[in-house]
Amino acid sequence: MTPQFNRDAPVLEVRSLSKGFTMHHLGAQMAAFDDISFQLRAGEFLLLKGRNGAGKSTLLRALYRSYLPGGGEILFHSSHGVIDLARAADVDVSLLRKTEMGFVTQFLTARPRVSAEALVAEPLRLSGVAQEDALEQARHWLDAFGVKRTLWAAYPTTFSGGEQQKVNLARALILPQRLLLLDEPTASLDASARAALIDRLSELKSRGTAMVGVFHHPGDVAQLIDSEIDLTPDVKSLEERENVVV
Amino acid sequence: MTLTLDAPRFVETKPLLTARNLSKSYGDVQALRDVSATVYPGEVLGIVGESGSGKSTFLRCLNLEETPDAGSYSLDLPDVQGNLFDLDRYGRRMLCATRIGIVYQNPHLGLLMGHSSSGNVAERLLVAGERRFEVLRDKARNALDASEFPLDRMDAPPIELSGGMQQRVQLAKAIALEPALLLLDEPTTGLDVSVQALVLDTLKRLQQERRITMVIVSHDLGVIRTLSDRVMVMRRGAVVEEGLADQVFQDPQHSYTQQLVHAKL
């Protein structure tokens, strides 16, 4: 069953976005990217390309407001209305991060004495889902990403890197969001976890989640990509692809 | 340099805490210069800065232990009106006993070290007017339990307890009356790393389960990063930068914040 959503509805309109860093101890300015514009609609997947240092991850972080944009606009069409994330009040950004925009990295921020299932259930609980229901869904996703049942109640601080990464993905993708930012989530994943990730992303996409992603091996997600931007200076152009996912 | 952010548009609740333009001098030393802060219900505001930056003075003002030379402070609560610095001693004492909890770095400031731990927690309830022994003991027990204090030691005086346990007694006392605002002044400084992690975990748990609004002061960036939604950076009595916790730590704007973040091991 696929819930209906309007495929033409814009989710993100980025206009002339720029970001640089002032390094006070060097008395220097470093430009990261400049004059980036693109549009993203519901269920659309945008791949950010470019050589190392081109600003791919920086752009993702600027969209999430972990980095403060230098100029331009990030118009996010949220359920509350349209807001410019480049200038939105911190509390509004906090609110949207809880329910409407997610950021997926390959790293888990484990906390002492918090079990894997509780950690995965947390985003649901914070969005208002009851404890038991949230835990049940958490176990489903731990299973889907191939985390062994015996580890669900254990503390991920002691897990191997690979297991931590699976817990992290389960946590990051448990709550369907309007906008998902992906920072190389497939790096060093084993084949079955990667397949689970692609499945979950396709499912979220078909339910209307818009995605912007950076992937070391874009081949991993080839079937999801609708459009690409190359951030390498002078290559800056937006190529439209055939929409391959129905 | 930095672009100014818009006023909140989607968050519909009013801030719980509003402090405006607090200034305070001790002789020639200006401890606070025009410090303002707003904290929304359920939010955790972290304040970082080196020793002498004014962060603890600011927290003592929020606990009504200090009165600034200028500035106003209000809490958006039923029956609480106006500038809280205008309250007399009795008014301040009642407000602090019932609505504001505080945990100090030094447990001697918050606890009677020779009295029983449960008695220390119950004292807070007594101030608020509770006189029934059974209720006092029950509530003290619940608060100690929520702070993850081992209940078989609830009658031991803090002086016989470890540093981590003393902080749990302070925390129990602070939350016994389910305060609207919890103030934390270097709550884990001086504790072993492992004990520190446990106390932090307790705080995080309490914050998530009870949605307590918190203001936490620490020079330990790890502590602030773990607990805070938003961060305010103070230096020489003034706020030099504030923003979302991840933004301040990943993309610090002010030269002092950059120094601070880069000095972290």
XYZ file of C-alpha atoms in Angstrom:
511
model
C 0.000 0.000 0.000
C 1.432 3.322 -0.989
C -0.044 6.373 0.671
C -0.886 9.112 -1.770
C 1.283 12.180 -2.015
C 1.612 14.881 -4.561
C 4.706 14.098 -6.598
C 4.854 17.654 -7.886
C 4.848 19.191 -4.430
C 8.141 20.980 -3.822
C 9.917 19.971 -0.617
C 13.089 21.991 -0.911
C 13.992 25.054 -2.975
C 17.602 26.065 -2.596
C 18.522 29.440 -4.059
C 22.033 30.838 -4.470
C 23.258 29.087 -1.359
C 26.824 29.772 -0.327
C 29.025 28.744 2.554
C 32.502 29.664 3.623
C 34.478 29.258 6.802
C 36.321 31.997 8.629
C 39.337 30.538 10.364
C 40.145 33.189 12.907
C 43.442 31.665 14.042
C 44.755 31.843 10.477
C 43.002 35.087 9.690
C 41.734 33.288 6.602
C 38.510 32.707 4.716
C 37.844 29.408 3.012
C 35.019 29.113 0.515
C 33.197 25.750 0.562
C 30.616 26.282 -2.164
C 28.997 29.191 -3.833
C 25.752 29.973 -5.656
C 24.108 26.553 -5.392
C 20.498 26.355 -6.552
C 18.220 23.362 -6.991
C 14.694 22.134 -6.393
C 13.565 18.901 -4.867
C 10.060 17.480 -5.008
C 8.362 14.873 -2.857
C 9.790 11.399 -3.477
C 12.726 12.765 -5.443
C 16.343 11.690 -4.890
C 19.182 14.107 -5.611
C 22.760 12.854 -5.738
C 25.562 15.265 -4.843
C 28.705 14.528 -6.836
C 32.142 16.089 -6.923
C 35.721 15.371 -6.058
C 36.972 15.314 -2.471
C 36.700 18.726 -0.901
C 34.131 19.962 -3.400
C 31.753 20.665 -0.516
C 29.295 17.754 -0.738
C 29.120 17.015 2.980
C 29.314 20.711 3.764
C 26.234 21.320 1.648
C 24.360 18.533 3.425
C 25.287 19.977 6.804
C 24.264 23.445 5.708
C 20.859 22.087 4.653
C 20.475 20.517 8.120
C 21.787 23.751 9.700
C 24.673 22.010 11.451
C 26.597 24.569 9.424
C 25.352 28.111 9.249
C 24.864 29.082 5.592
C 26.681 32.218 4.504
C 24.066 33.443 2.057
C 21.129 32.329 -0.034
C 17.918 30.564 0.858
C 16.853 27.036 1.777
C 13.084 27.053 1.478
C 11.704 23.970 3.168
C 8.037 23.156 2.594
C 7.230 21.710 6.007
C 3.875 20.591 7.346
C 3.770 23.880 9.281
C 4.389 25.987 6.176
C 7.356 27.213 4.152
C 10.430 28.279 6.110
C 13.918 29.416 5.124
C 16.231 27.031 6.979
C 19.151 29.347 6.338
C 17.623 31.879 8.717
C 15.021 29.962 10.735
C 15.105 30.334 14.511
C 17.046 27.580 16.283
C 13.924 26.314 18.057
C 12.076 25.974 14.747
C 14.984 23.979 13.303
C 14.975 21.757 16.428
C 11.273 21.148 15.995
C 11.621 20.223 12.311
C 14.550 17.909 13.045
C 12.376 15.939 15.454
C 9.614 15.246 12.977
C 10.331 16.257 9.397
C 13.986 16.241 8.482
C 16.534 13.536 9.152
C 20.285 13.286 8.752
C 21.909 9.902 8.199
C 25.624 9.355 8.613
C 27.579 6.146 8.951
C 28.404 6.809 12.584
C 26.402 5.945 15.645
C 26.434 8.242 18.638
C 26.010 5.590 21.315
C 25.219 6.611 24.858
C 26.287 4.741 27.952
C 23.629 2.416 29.364
C 21.152 2.903 26.526
C 20.221 -0.351 24.787
C 20.243 -0.758 21.006
C 16.463 -1.080 20.858
C 15.906 1.989 23.068
C 18.302 4.008 20.934
C 16.498 2.985 17.734
C 13.076 3.656 19.287
C 14.078 7.123 20.500
C 13.163 9.137 17.365
C 9.699 7.582 17.425
C 9.268 8.299 21.116
C 10.345 11.903 20.671
C 7.784 12.286 17.909
C 5.064 11.069 20.263
C 4.777 7.302 19.631
C 4.000 5.245 22.767
C 6.931 3.387 24.338
C 5.817 -0.190 23.609
C 4.830 0.529 20.035
C 8.120 2.344 19.444
C 10.125 -0.576 20.857
C 8.260 -3.062 18.708
C 9.019 -1.083 15.559
C 12.635 -0.673 16.706
C 13.027 -4.456 16.964
C 11.561 -4.854 13.478
C 14.167 -2.495 12.004
C 17.067 -3.983 13.961
C 16.038 -7.307 12.488
C 15.694 -5.842 8.989
C 19.209 -4.416 9.122
C 20.596 -7.736 10.351
C 21.409 -6.944 13.975
C 21.365 -10.225 15.897
C 18.443 -10.643 18.287
C 20.759 -11.269 21.246
C 22.162 -7.751 20.839
C 18.870 -5.839 20.872
C 18.830 -5.286 24.619
C 22.614 -4.793 24.853
C 24.497 -1.490 24.881
C 25.889 -0.593 21.433
C 28.910 1.167 22.959
C 30.564 -2.262 22.962
C 29.426 -3.367 19.471
C 31.739 -3.737 16.496
C 31.834 -0.888 14.004
C 29.647 -2.766 11.531
C 26.962 -3.589 14.105
C 26.951 -0.010 15.377
C 26.419 1.208 11.848
C 23.372 -1.033 11.438
C 21.914 0.249 14.706
C 22.566 3.749 13.468
C 20.711 3.158 10.185
C 17.762 1.554 11.956
C 17.584 4.590 14.214
C 18.015 7.139 11.446
C 15.429 5.607 9.136
C 12.761 4.429 11.563
C 10.699 7.592 11.343
C 9.438 8.476 7.845
C 10.353 12.089 7.218
C 9.643 14.664 4.579
C 13.327 15.311 3.911
C 16.235 12.938 4.402
C 19.879 13.940 4.098
C 22.280 11.041 3.536
C 26.006 11.392 4.180
C 27.659 8.238 2.811
C 25.489 5.802 4.756
C 26.617 2.799 2.652
C 30.329 3.164 3.379
C 31.725 -0.107 4.808
C 28.313 -1.800 5.065
C 28.125 -5.515 4.347
C 26.069 -6.629 1.343
C 22.930 -7.684 3.193
C 22.767 -4.517 5.298
C 23.303 -2.489 2.139
C 20.408 -4.282 0.480
C 18.228 -3.570 3.539
C 19.207 0.073 3.367
C 18.337 0.371 -0.334
C 14.980 -1.338 0.351
C 14.158 1.060 3.155
C 15.200 4.105 1.116
C 13.065 2.980 -1.856
C 10.134 2.457 0.456
C 10.495 5.888 2.045
C 10.933 7.429 -1.387
C 7.796 5.789 -2.713
C 5.960 7.220 0.294
C 7.098 10.724 -0.582
C 10.342 11.329 1.322
C 12.633 13.648 -0.630
C 16.340 12.802 -0.353
C 19.679 14.471 -0.898
C 22.640 12.147 -0.662
C 26.400 11.853 -0.896
C 27.660 8.373 -1.793
C 31.188 7.177 -2.301
C 29.910 4.516 -4.643
C 26.791 5.986 -6.251
C 26.352 2.625 -7.971
C 24.970 1.399 -4.632
C 21.922 3.577 -5.044
C 21.778 3.876 -8.844
C 18.154 2.820 -9.058
C 17.062 5.586 -6.649
C 18.719 8.573 -8.321
C 16.476 11.094 -10.094
C 18.918 13.957 -10.526
C 22.508 14.924 -9.812
C 24.542 17.998 -9.046
C 28.287 18.090 -9.491
C 29.832 20.441 -6.958
C 33.313 20.374 -8.461
C 33.994 24.013 -9.371
C 33.119 24.773 -13.018
C 31.108 21.604 -13.454
C 28.187 23.050 -11.565
C 25.230 21.912 -13.604
C 22.079 20.105 -12.790
C 21.494 17.024 -14.890
C 18.015 15.622 -14.935
C 17.762 11.888 -15.214
C 14.945 9.702 -16.311
C 12.831 8.970 -13.309
C 13.549 5.256 -12.981
C 11.559 4.530 -9.859
C 7.803 4.532 -10.226
C 29.630 38.408 9.581
C 26.835 36.191 10.845
C 23.392 36.520 9.430
C 20.655 37.284 11.923
C 18.096 34.574 12.402
C 14.358 35.021 12.177
C 12.056 34.973 15.193
C 10.459 31.566 15.875
C 7.490 30.918 13.610
C 6.490 27.294 14.120
C 7.130 26.800 17.822
C 3.901 28.005 19.332
C 4.673 27.800 23.022
C 6.066 30.843 24.755
C 9.535 30.618 26.278
C 9.461 29.304 29.845
C 12.420 31.442 30.806
C 13.159 34.931 29.582
C 16.159 36.843 30.929
C 16.805 40.272 29.471
C 19.970 42.334 29.586
C 21.383 41.147 32.887
C 24.380 43.155 34.048
C 26.268 42.756 37.292
C 29.489 44.180 38.665
C 31.531 43.268 41.697
C 33.596 46.382 42.319
C 35.648 46.938 39.178
C 34.898 43.527 37.781
C 31.976 43.307 35.420
C 30.692 39.741 35.839
C 27.739 40.072 33.486
C 27.348 42.406 30.541
C 23.913 42.604 28.992
C 23.282 38.854 29.085
C 19.957 37.732 27.631
C 18.569 34.235 27.216
C 15.310 32.520 26.338
C 14.588 28.867 27.017
C 11.530 27.056 25.684
C 9.621 24.415 27.651
C 11.433 21.067 27.521
C 14.559 22.614 26.052
C 18.090 22.244 27.410
C 20.291 25.317 27.154
C 24.006 24.719 27.668
C 26.304 27.552 28.708
C 30.037 27.188 28.103
C 32.946 29.474 28.807
C 36.190 29.520 30.738
C 36.459 30.248 34.454
C 35.461 33.814 35.128
C 33.295 34.089 32.012
C 30.246 34.866 34.154
C 28.378 31.645 33.437
C 27.986 30.657 37.083
C 27.000 34.198 38.082
C 24.302 34.056 35.426
C 23.054 30.742 36.814
C 22.985 32.128 40.354
C 20.871 35.015 39.062
C 18.461 32.503 37.512
C 18.291 30.782 40.914
C 17.553 34.184 42.492
C 20.615 33.907 44.727
C 22.037 37.008 43.130
C 20.357 40.170 41.988
C 21.883 41.819 38.944
C 22.426 45.581 38.824
C 20.174 45.742 35.794
C 17.968 43.437 33.782
C 14.791 41.418 34.130
C 13.929 37.746 34.527
C 10.554 36.075 34.133
C 9.162 32.558 34.087
C 6.003 31.807 32.113
C 4.139 29.886 34.811
C 0.654 30.196 36.291
C 0.757 32.501 39.338
C 4.229 33.759 38.529
C 4.283 37.307 37.255
C 6.595 40.154 36.539
C 10.295 40.575 37.063
C 11.383 37.903 39.531
C 14.196 40.118 40.841
C 11.433 42.295 42.326
C 10.376 39.469 44.667
C 11.251 39.779 48.364
C 13.242 37.112 50.198
C 10.194 35.091 51.125
C 8.820 35.191 47.584
C 12.166 34.092 46.177
C 12.486 31.256 48.663
C 9.023 29.917 47.873
C 9.516 30.197 44.117
C 12.876 28.432 44.283
C 11.529 25.719 46.580
C 8.554 24.928 44.378
C 9.502 25.769 40.793
C 13.288 25.799 40.424
C 15.698 22.988 41.221
C 19.461 23.398 41.294
C 22.447 21.044 41.386
C 25.768 22.593 42.347
C 29.226 21.372 41.507
C 29.999 21.388 45.224
C 27.472 19.239 47.110
C 28.209 21.177 50.306
C 26.356 24.124 48.788
C 23.219 22.129 48.152
C 23.103 19.587 50.957
C 23.319 19.283 54.719
C 26.176 16.820 54.717
C 25.484 15.300 58.154
C 21.735 14.774 57.756
C 20.298 11.680 56.112
C 20.026 11.721 52.319
C 16.274 11.143 52.458
C 16.017 13.982 54.991
C 17.884 16.288 52.631
C 15.350 15.556 49.899
C 12.390 15.822 52.295
C 13.587 19.221 53.490
C 12.714 20.655 50.105
C 9.175 19.310 50.514
C 8.917 20.711 54.033
C 9.774 24.177 52.786
C 6.939 23.819 50.291
C 4.544 23.041 53.145
C 4.265 19.250 53.242
C 3.999 17.988 56.846
C 2.737 14.376 56.611
C 5.597 12.050 57.431
C 4.479 9.221 55.145
C 4.102 11.557 52.176
C 7.491 13.112 52.824
C 9.193 9.740 52.964
C 7.377 8.453 49.881
C 8.172 11.465 47.775
C 11.782 11.499 48.913
C 12.065 7.827 48.041
C 10.562 8.390 44.587
C 12.860 11.296 43.841
C 15.926 9.327 44.970
C 14.800 6.395 42.877
C 14.306 8.589 39.787
C 17.840 9.905 40.336
C 19.006 6.277 40.405
C 20.201 6.493 43.977
C 20.439 3.079 45.714
C 17.478 3.117 48.098
C 19.129 0.896 50.694
C 21.388 3.870 51.404
C 18.701 6.527 51.577
C 19.237 7.111 55.282
C 22.999 7.516 54.978
C 24.232 11.119 55.280
C 25.881 12.555 52.137
C 29.179 12.884 53.984
C 29.474 9.074 53.906
C 28.712 8.869 50.183
C 30.886 9.037 47.064
C 30.901 12.167 44.892
C 28.644 10.600 42.283
C 26.116 9.570 44.937
C 26.166 13.030 46.493
C 25.266 14.484 43.092
C 22.353 12.046 42.878
C 21.076 13.258 46.263
C 21.301 16.845 45.045
C 19.465 15.861 41.885
C 16.751 14.059 43.889
C 16.303 17.142 46.044
C 16.136 19.319 42.951
C 13.459 17.248 41.214
C 11.423 16.206 44.292
C 8.821 18.860 43.592
C 8.897 18.399 39.828
C 10.279 21.858 39.157
C 9.544 23.724 35.944
C 13.220 24.627 35.645
C 16.316 22.656 36.570
C 19.603 24.524 36.884
C 22.862 22.569 36.776
C 26.170 24.172 37.699
C 29.057 21.917 36.616
C 27.096 18.867 37.844
C 29.731 16.319 36.828
C 32.950 18.282 37.273
C 35.347 16.483 39.581
C 33.724 13.084 39.156
C 35.476 10.057 37.660
C 34.834 9.679 33.947
C 32.753 6.523 34.449
C 30.683 8.113 37.227
C 30.331 11.217 35.114
C 28.862 9.146 32.279
C 26.324 7.612 34.635
C 25.220 10.965 36.047
C 24.923 12.361 32.518
C 22.843 9.375 31.512
C 20.519 9.926 34.474
C 20.115 13.580 33.512
C 19.402 12.682 29.888
C 16.842 10.104 30.980
C 15.094 12.548 33.317
C 15.037 15.167 30.612
C 13.448 12.808 28.097
C 10.969 11.221 30.483
C 9.857 14.359 32.281
C 10.566 17.020 29.678
C 12.190 19.187 32.352
C 13.514 22.487 31.052
C 17.195 22.754 31.939
C 19.987 25.274 31.955
C 23.365 23.617 32.357
C 26.651 25.390 32.903
C 29.912 23.570 32.308
C 33.387 24.165 31.007
C 33.299 20.558 29.753
C 32.229 20.683 26.130
C 31.478 16.952 26.083
C 28.926 17.376 28.858
C 27.295 20.305 27.104
C 27.253 18.501 23.758
C 25.648 15.412 25.302
C 22.825 17.258 27.027
C 22.063 20.507 25.242
C 19.728 21.446 22.414
C 21.156 24.941 22.215
C 24.420 26.430 23.409
C 25.407 29.874 24.585
C 29.106 30.776 24.709
C 30.195 33.321 27.305
C 33.403 35.244 27.664
C 34.272 38.040 30.075
C 30.696 38.367 31.214
C 29.166 38.621 27.742
C 27.524 36.203 25.323
C 29.749 35.918 22.255
C 27.787 33.300 20.362
C 24.712 31.131 20.568
C 23.123 28.522 18.358
C 22.058 24.914 17.949
C 24.485 22.691 19.864
C 25.741 20.814 16.805
C 26.140 24.053 14.877
C 28.134 25.823 17.582
C 30.471 22.822 17.917
C 30.824 22.027 14.199
C 30.736 25.516 12.747
C 31.729 27.968 15.491
C 31.539 31.558 14.286
C 33.305 33.580 16.945
C 37.085 33.418 17.293
C 36.784 32.560 20.987
C 34.386 29.674 20.299
C 36.767 28.388 17.624
C 39.588 28.405 20.147
C 37.429 26.617 22.684
C 36.256 23.937 20.252
C 39.736 23.339 18.892
C 41.160 23.042 22.402
C 38.939 20.017 23.038
C 40.910 16.786 23.222
